[in-house]
Amino acid sequence: MGAVPRTLRIAPSLLSADFADLADAIARAEAGGADAFHLDVMDGHFVPNISFGPALVSAVRRRTRRPLDVHLMIERPDRYAKAFVDAGGDTLAFHLEAGVDVAETVRTVRGLGARVGVAIRPETPFERLVPLLDRLDEIMVMSVHPGFSGQEFLPEALPKLRAARTALDALGSPADIVIDGGITTASATEAAAAGATFFVCGNSVFGGGSVEANLREIRSAVDQGAHRALR
Ligand code: DX5
Ligand code: ZN
């Protein structure tokens, strides 16, 4: 491992921030070194929770220049992709389990000019993503059941990260391996050691204490894990 130098990026999830003061959350996260922002879109059908839609993504877009990583936990990502790209999403990740034609939806998102990711729930085997890997910019491995922030990291995600790392390296693909859910300093180190390159953090960044200090701790945990991966 370690032949390709990798950029390790941290993306705070705004789902855990104070929606009435998002501008402040964004500014603090940027001051703490956030590389991107993760936006969790939930429709109350694909997941048992409702969060926000394109209007909020475009409000966030006006407050930051960092890339926006839009995680679509919705039943019809094909139907709503354009609205989220128009709102300023840089990457749209939709779920393999959403029940749409996945290859076609990948083409739709790319045709709109956005980067494309596919996400898998904890119970979905990584192997189902393999036929798509050469077309993706982002593999999103979920380490909690989608729907809510603040859940505990499910270690079943780790072998999937390793499998993704091996498969992408074999293809020579620079795609990001995203780990989403329950990222703390401990799980960030484990995930980085297993090959993740993009770390979504909600509660560990916005759940209490200083956002800047929380982010710095996550960063050093990620660096430790990446160092372990290189040994
Ligand atoms: C869960 C979301 C996650 C979540 C992360 O459905 O996809 O992005 O907001 O929050 P934490 O880090 O608190 O698990
Ligand atoms: Zn998410």
Short mmCIF file of C-alpha atoms and ligand atoms in Angstrom, two decimals:
data_model
loop_
_atom_site.label_atom_id
_atom_site.label_comp_id
_atom_site.label_asym_id
_atom_site.label_seq_id
_atom_site.Cartn_x
_atom_site.Cartn_y
_atom_site.Cartn_z
CA MET A 1 0.00 0.00 0.00
CA GLY A 2 0.95 3.61 -0.16
CA ALA A 3 2.17 3.77 -3.76
CA VAL A 4 -0.25 6.57 -4.62
CA PRO A 5 -0.02 9.65 -2.39
CA ARG A 6 -3.49 10.30 -1.07
CA THR A 7 -5.26 13.39 0.06
CA LEU A 8 -7.09 12.79 3.30
CA ARG A 9 -10.05 15.08 3.70
CA ILE A 10 -12.43 15.81 6.55
CA ALA A 11 -16.00 16.86 5.87
CA PRO A 12 -18.16 18.01 8.78
CA SER A 13 -21.79 16.94 8.42
CA LEU A 14 -24.08 19.93 8.87
CA LEU A 15 -26.91 17.66 10.01
CA SER A 16 -25.34 17.87 13.49
CA ALA A 17 -24.98 21.66 13.44
CA ASP A 18 -27.42 24.27 14.73
CA PHE A 19 -29.67 24.88 11.70
CA ALA A 20 -30.48 28.35 13.03
CA ASP A 21 -26.82 29.28 12.98
CA LEU A 22 -25.33 27.43 10.05
CA ALA A 23 -23.18 30.36 8.96
CA ASP A 24 -21.40 30.23 12.30
CA ALA A 25 -21.01 26.43 12.12
CA ILE A 26 -19.50 26.75 8.63
CA ALA A 27 -17.09 29.52 9.65
CA ARG A 28 -15.90 27.59 12.72
CA ALA A 29 -15.46 24.41 10.74
CA GLU A 30 -13.44 26.25 8.12
CA ALA A 31 -11.28 27.76 10.85
CA GLY A 32 -10.70 24.23 12.17
CA GLY A 33 -9.54 23.04 8.75
CA ALA A 34 -12.66 21.44 7.21
CA ASP A 35 -11.86 20.41 3.63
CA ALA A 36 -15.47 20.06 2.47
CA PHE A 37 -19.00 19.96 3.88
CA HIS A 38 -21.28 16.94 3.90
CA LEU A 39 -24.99 17.55 3.44
CA ASP A 40 -27.41 14.78 4.41
CA VAL A 41 -30.60 14.88 2.38
CA MET A 42 -33.39 12.65 3.77
CA ASP A 43 -36.86 12.23 2.34
CA GLY A 44 -38.72 10.32 5.08
CA HIS A 45 -39.14 7.35 2.66
CA PHE A 46 -35.69 5.95 1.98
CA VAL A 47 -34.85 6.68 5.63
CA PRO A 48 -37.17 7.32 8.58
CA ASN A 49 -36.19 10.97 8.92
CA ILE A 50 -36.62 14.20 6.96
CA SER A 51 -33.79 16.72 6.85
CA PHE A 52 -33.61 19.34 4.11
CA GLY A 53 -33.60 19.86 0.37
CA PRO A 54 -31.94 21.97 -2.34
CA ALA A 55 -32.85 25.33 -0.74
CA LEU A 56 -30.59 24.62 2.21
CA VAL A 57 -27.79 23.34 -0.03
CA SER A 58 -27.90 26.58 -1.97
CA ALA A 59 -27.91 28.64 1.26
CA VAL A 60 -24.78 26.77 2.37
CA ARG A 61 -23.25 27.27 -1.08
CA ARG A 62 -23.46 31.02 -0.57
CA ARG A 63 -21.48 30.75 2.68
CA THR A 64 -18.53 28.60 1.66
CA ARG A 65 -16.22 27.87 -1.22
CA ARG A 66 -15.38 24.41 0.08
CA PRO A 67 -16.72 21.47 -1.97
CA LEU A 68 -20.22 20.33 -1.02
CA ASP A 69 -20.64 16.58 -0.71
CA VAL A 70 -24.37 15.90 -1.01
CA HIS A 71 -25.51 12.55 0.41
CA LEU A 72 -28.89 11.70 -1.06
CA MET A 73 -30.81 9.36 1.23
CA ILE A 74 -33.86 9.56 -0.98
CA GLU A 75 -35.91 7.22 -3.15
CA ARG A 76 -35.57 9.02 -6.48
CA PRO A 77 -32.06 10.45 -6.78
CA ASP A 78 -32.42 10.45 -10.57
CA ARG A 79 -35.39 12.80 -10.33
CA TYR A 80 -33.77 15.27 -7.91
CA ALA A 81 -30.15 15.22 -9.10
CA LYS A 82 -30.49 18.35 -11.21
CA ALA A 83 -31.97 20.38 -8.36
CA PHE A 84 -29.02 19.50 -6.11
CA VAL A 85 -26.42 20.26 -8.78
CA ASP A 86 -28.15 23.57 -9.53
CA ALA A 87 -28.10 24.30 -5.79
CA GLY A 88 -24.30 23.99 -5.81
CA GLY A 89 -23.56 20.37 -4.94
CA ASP A 90 -20.10 19.35 -6.18
CA THR A 91 -20.50 15.63 -5.53
CA LEU A 92 -23.81 13.79 -5.40
CA ALA A 93 -23.74 10.43 -3.66
CA PHE A 94 -26.88 8.35 -3.97
CA HIS A 95 -27.67 4.93 -2.54
CA LEU A 96 -27.19 1.67 -4.36
CA GLU A 97 -30.34 0.52 -2.55
CA ALA A 98 -32.49 3.43 -3.74
CA GLY A 99 -34.20 1.22 -6.32
CA VAL A 100 -33.26 3.26 -9.40
CA ASP A 101 -31.18 2.14 -12.38
CA VAL A 102 -27.77 2.75 -10.83
CA ALA A 103 -25.69 2.87 -14.04
CA GLU A 104 -28.20 5.23 -15.63
CA THR A 105 -28.28 7.48 -12.56
CA VAL A 106 -24.47 7.60 -12.51
CA ARG A 107 -24.66 8.87 -16.12
CA THR A 108 -27.36 11.37 -15.23
CA VAL A 109 -25.33 12.89 -12.40
CA ARG A 110 -22.17 13.02 -14.46
CA GLY A 111 -24.06 14.54 -17.36
CA LEU A 112 -25.08 17.36 -15.02
CA GLY A 113 -21.39 18.10 -14.45
CA ALA A 114 -21.12 16.85 -10.87
CA ARG A 115 -18.83 14.25 -9.33
CA VAL A 116 -20.64 10.98 -8.65
CA GLY A 117 -20.68 8.80 -5.57
CA VAL A 118 -22.57 5.67 -4.65
CA ALA A 119 -23.29 4.91 -1.00
CA ILE A 120 -23.98 1.54 0.62
CA ARG A 121 -25.84 0.80 3.83
CA PRO A 122 -24.17 -1.31 6.54
CA GLU A 123 -26.00 -4.47 5.41
CA THR A 124 -25.06 -4.13 1.72
CA PRO A 125 -21.96 -6.10 0.67
CA PHE A 126 -19.15 -4.12 -0.95
CA GLU A 127 -19.10 -6.59 -3.87
CA ARG A 128 -22.29 -5.05 -5.25
CA LEU A 129 -20.32 -1.88 -6.02
CA VAL A 130 -17.53 -3.60 -7.90
CA PRO A 131 -19.06 -3.42 -11.41
CA LEU A 132 -19.42 0.37 -11.01
CA LEU A 133 -16.03 1.24 -9.58
CA ASP A 134 -14.44 2.50 -12.80
CA ARG A 135 -17.19 5.11 -13.13
CA LEU A 136 -17.24 6.55 -9.63
CA ASP A 137 -15.51 9.49 -7.98
CA GLU A 138 -16.62 8.42 -4.53
CA ILE A 139 -17.39 5.12 -2.78
CA MET A 140 -19.38 5.92 0.34
CA VAL A 141 -19.32 3.23 3.01
CA MET A 142 -21.88 3.80 5.73
CA SER A 143 -20.83 2.87 9.22
CA VAL A 144 -24.24 3.60 10.80
CA HIS A 145 -27.78 2.93 9.63
CA PRO A 146 -28.66 6.00 7.58
CA GLY A 147 -31.17 8.40 9.07
CA PHE A 148 -29.62 10.04 12.12
CA SER A 149 -26.38 11.52 13.34
CA GLY A 150 -24.86 10.62 16.70
CA GLN A 151 -24.95 6.82 16.31
CA GLU A 152 -22.14 4.45 17.15
CA PHE A 153 -19.61 3.34 14.52
CA LEU A 154 -20.29 -0.16 13.15
CA PRO A 155 -16.95 -1.96 12.71
CA GLU A 156 -18.40 -4.09 9.88
CA ALA A 157 -17.50 -1.12 7.71
CA LEU A 158 -13.76 -1.74 8.11
CA PRO A 159 -13.45 -4.83 5.87
CA LYS A 160 -15.45 -2.95 3.22
CA LEU A 161 -12.95 -0.09 3.36
CA ARG A 162 -10.11 -2.57 2.91
CA ALA A 163 -11.89 -4.21 -0.02
CA ALA A 164 -12.55 -0.82 -1.61
CA ARG A 165 -8.90 0.19 -1.12
CA THR A 166 -7.66 -2.99 -2.78
CA ALA A 167 -10.13 -2.77 -5.67
CA LEU A 168 -9.47 0.92 -6.40
CA ASP A 169 -5.70 0.43 -6.20
CA ALA A 170 -5.98 -2.47 -8.66
CA LEU A 171 -7.85 -0.18 -11.06
CA GLY A 172 -5.51 2.75 -10.45
CA SER A 173 -8.59 4.77 -9.55
CA PRO A 174 -8.17 8.00 -7.58
CA ALA A 175 -11.78 7.79 -6.27
CA ASP A 176 -12.38 8.83 -2.69
CA ILE A 177 -13.30 6.21 -0.13
CA VAL A 178 -15.76 7.94 2.16
CA ILE A 179 -16.56 6.69 5.62
CA ASP A 180 -19.82 8.06 6.96
CA GLY A 181 -21.25 7.56 10.43
CA GLY A 182 -19.99 7.41 14.00
CA ILE A 183 -16.57 8.90 13.27
CA THR A 184 -14.72 9.69 16.51
CA THR A 185 -10.98 9.96 17.05
CA ALA A 186 -10.85 6.17 17.61
CA SER A 187 -12.91 5.17 14.57
CA ALA A 188 -11.21 7.80 12.38
CA THR A 189 -7.85 6.14 13.04
CA GLU A 190 -9.27 2.69 12.28
CA ALA A 191 -10.96 3.89 9.10
CA ALA A 192 -7.83 5.67 7.86
CA ALA A 193 -5.74 2.58 8.53
CA ALA A 194 -8.27 0.56 6.50
CA GLY A 195 -7.99 2.89 3.51
CA ALA A 196 -10.64 5.60 3.86
CA THR A 197 -9.67 8.97 2.38
CA PHE A 198 -12.69 11.13 3.18
CA PHE A 199 -14.07 11.34 6.70
CA VAL A 200 -17.58 12.57 7.41
CA CYS A 201 -17.99 13.79 10.98
CA GLY A 202 -21.18 15.08 12.52
CA ASN A 203 -21.51 14.68 16.24
CA SER A 204 -17.77 14.55 16.90
CA VAL A 205 -17.40 18.01 15.36
CA PHE A 206 -20.62 19.81 16.30
CA GLY A 207 -21.83 17.78 19.31
CA GLY A 208 -20.04 19.80 21.98
CA GLY A 209 -16.84 21.62 22.83
CA SER A 210 -14.90 23.73 20.37
CA VAL A 211 -15.57 22.91 16.72
CA GLU A 212 -12.03 23.97 15.80
CA ALA A 213 -10.43 21.82 18.52
CA ASN A 214 -12.67 18.86 17.67
CA LEU A 215 -11.61 19.04 14.05
CA ARG A 216 -7.94 19.24 14.94
CA GLU A 217 -8.30 16.08 17.05
CA ILE A 218 -10.00 14.22 14.22
CA ARG A 219 -7.25 15.36 11.85
CA SER A 220 -4.53 14.00 14.05
CA ALA A 221 -6.45 10.71 14.50
CA VAL A 222 -6.76 10.40 10.71
CA ASP A 223 -3.05 11.09 10.25
CA GLN A 224 -2.18 8.41 12.79
CA GLY A 225 -4.31 5.85 10.95
CA ALA A 226 -2.88 6.79 7.57
CA HIS A 227 0.60 6.42 8.96
CA ARG A 228 -0.30 2.95 10.16
CA ALA A 229 -1.57 2.07 6.67
CA LEU A 230 1.80 2.99 5.17
CA ARG A 231 3.83 0.78 7.46
C1 DX5 B 1 -26.43 9.48 8.74
C2 DX5 B 1 -25.72 10.51 7.91
C3 DX5 B 1 -24.36 10.87 8.44
C4 DX5 B 1 -24.42 11.54 9.79
C5 DX5 B 1 -23.04 11.60 10.39
O1 DX5 B 1 -27.58 9.10 8.08
O2 DX5 B 1 -25.54 10.04 6.59
O3 DX5 B 1 -23.69 11.71 7.50
O4 DX5 B 1 -24.91 12.84 9.70
O5 DX5 B 1 -23.16 12.01 11.72
P1 DX5 B 1 -22.30 11.33 12.87
O6 DX5 B 1 -20.86 11.62 12.55
O7 DX5 B 1 -22.77 12.00 14.12
O8 DX5 B 1 -22.58 9.85 12.85
ZN ZN B 2 -24.19 11.26 5.33
#
